[in-house]
């Protein structure tokens, strides 16, 4: 299994709003009503882990990516 510290954090559409989900995870870390709140949290986690935050659009395509790798 891959080291979770190197897995990107994704912001994806969720039935209850927007989810922050680690790459390869079955369940989201947290679900937010507001997309910007989810983006902020994903970026914070990615910074702490030294990985990337990948922001998806409603249709699943990538909207933006922030890299915090060292």
mmCIF file of C-alpha atoms in Angstrom:
data_model
loop_
_atom_site.group_PDB
_atom_site.id
_atom_site.type_symbol
_atom_site.label_atom_id
_atom_site.label_comp_id
_atom_site.label_asym_id
_atom_site.label_seq_id
_atom_site.Cartn_x
_atom_site.Cartn_y
_atom_site.Cartn_z
ATOM 1 C CA UNK A 1 0.000 0.000 0.000
ATOM 2 C CA UNK A 2 1.236 3.476 -0.841
ATOM 3 C CA UNK A 3 2.420 5.829 1.868
ATOM 4 C CA UNK A 4 -0.564 8.044 2.724
ATOM 5 C CA UNK A 5 1.744 11.017 3.261
ATOM 6 C CA UNK A 6 2.442 11.125 -0.488
ATOM 7 C CA UNK A 7 -1.173 10.880 -1.610
ATOM 8 C CA UNK A 8 -2.830 13.962 -3.023
ATOM 9 C CA UNK A 9 -5.897 15.522 -1.462
ATOM 10 C CA UNK A 10 -8.838 15.879 -3.826
ATOM 11 C CA UNK A 11 -11.861 18.171 -3.685
ATOM 12 C CA UNK A 12 -14.725 16.367 -5.402
ATOM 13 C CA UNK A 13 -18.453 16.886 -5.820
ATOM 14 C CA UNK A 14 -20.474 15.021 -3.169
ATOM 15 C CA UNK A 15 -24.204 14.520 -2.691
ATOM 16 C CA UNK A 16 -24.012 16.806 0.369
ATOM 17 C CA UNK A 17 -21.759 19.448 -1.199
ATOM 18 C CA UNK A 18 -17.994 19.125 -1.704
ATOM 19 C CA UNK A 19 -15.771 16.451 -0.213
ATOM 20 C CA UNK A 20 -12.108 16.517 0.707
ATOM 21 C CA UNK A 21 -10.814 13.044 -0.034
ATOM 22 C CA UNK A 22 -7.324 11.547 0.119
ATOM 23 C CA UNK A 23 -6.248 9.809 -3.067
ATOM 24 C CA UNK A 24 -7.211 6.143 -2.889
ATOM 25 C CA UNK A 25 -9.434 6.582 0.174
ATOM 26 C CA UNK A 26 -12.873 4.980 0.274
ATOM 27 C CA UNK A 27 -14.421 7.673 2.443
ATOM 28 C CA UNK A 28 -13.951 11.451 2.330
ATOM 29 C CA UNK A 29 -11.993 13.161 5.095
ATOM 30 C CA UNK A 30 -14.807 15.685 5.434
ATOM 31 C CA UNK A 31 -17.741 17.043 3.438
ATOM 32 C CA UNK A 32 -18.428 20.779 3.189
ATOM 33 C CA UNK A 33 -21.484 22.639 1.901
ATOM 34 C CA UNK A 34 -19.254 25.332 0.394
ATOM 35 C CA UNK A 35 -16.635 24.433 -2.234
ATOM 36 C CA UNK A 36 -14.207 27.141 -1.078
ATOM 37 C CA UNK A 37 -14.210 25.695 2.455
ATOM 38 C CA UNK A 38 -13.324 22.292 1.004
ATOM 39 C CA UNK A 39 -10.554 23.815 -1.128
ATOM 40 C CA UNK A 40 -9.083 25.631 1.858
ATOM 41 C CA UNK A 41 -9.017 22.423 3.925
ATOM 42 C CA UNK A 42 -7.547 20.324 1.104
ATOM 43 C CA UNK A 43 -4.789 22.900 0.608
ATOM 44 C CA UNK A 44 -4.057 22.937 4.341
ATOM 45 C CA UNK A 45 -3.793 19.125 4.494
ATOM 46 C CA UNK A 46 -1.662 19.023 1.342
ATOM 47 C CA UNK A 47 0.715 21.636 2.756
ATOM 48 C CA UNK A 48 1.081 19.654 5.973
ATOM 49 C CA UNK A 49 1.767 16.439 4.052
ATOM 50 C CA UNK A 50 3.993 18.044 1.398
ATOM 51 C CA UNK A 51 1.780 16.782 -1.434
ATOM 52 C CA UNK A 52 -0.811 18.249 -3.822
ATOM 53 C CA UNK A 53 -4.372 19.488 -3.591
ATOM 54 C CA UNK A 54 -6.346 18.680 -6.726
ATOM 55 C CA UNK A 55 -9.602 20.579 -7.217
ATOM 56 C CA UNK A 56 -12.266 18.990 -9.414
ATOM 57 C CA UNK A 57 -15.247 20.559 -11.145
ATOM 58 C CA UNK A 58 -18.788 19.274 -10.682
ATOM 59 C CA UNK A 59 -18.324 17.009 -13.730
ATOM 60 C CA UNK A 60 -15.168 15.430 -12.271
ATOM 61 C CA UNK A 61 -12.632 17.120 -14.529
ATOM 62 C CA UNK A 62 -9.681 18.888 -12.902
ATOM 63 C CA UNK A 63 -10.224 22.593 -12.313
ATOM 64 C CA UNK A 64 -6.988 23.450 -10.525
ATOM 65 C CA UNK A 65 -4.013 21.909 -8.773
ATOM 66 C CA UNK A 66 -1.798 23.209 -5.978
ATOM 67 C CA UNK A 67 1.535 21.511 -5.330
ATOM 68 C CA UNK A 68 3.257 21.680 -1.952
ATOM 69 C CA UNK A 69 5.900 19.013 -2.509
ATOM 70 C CA UNK A 70 9.355 19.753 -1.234
#
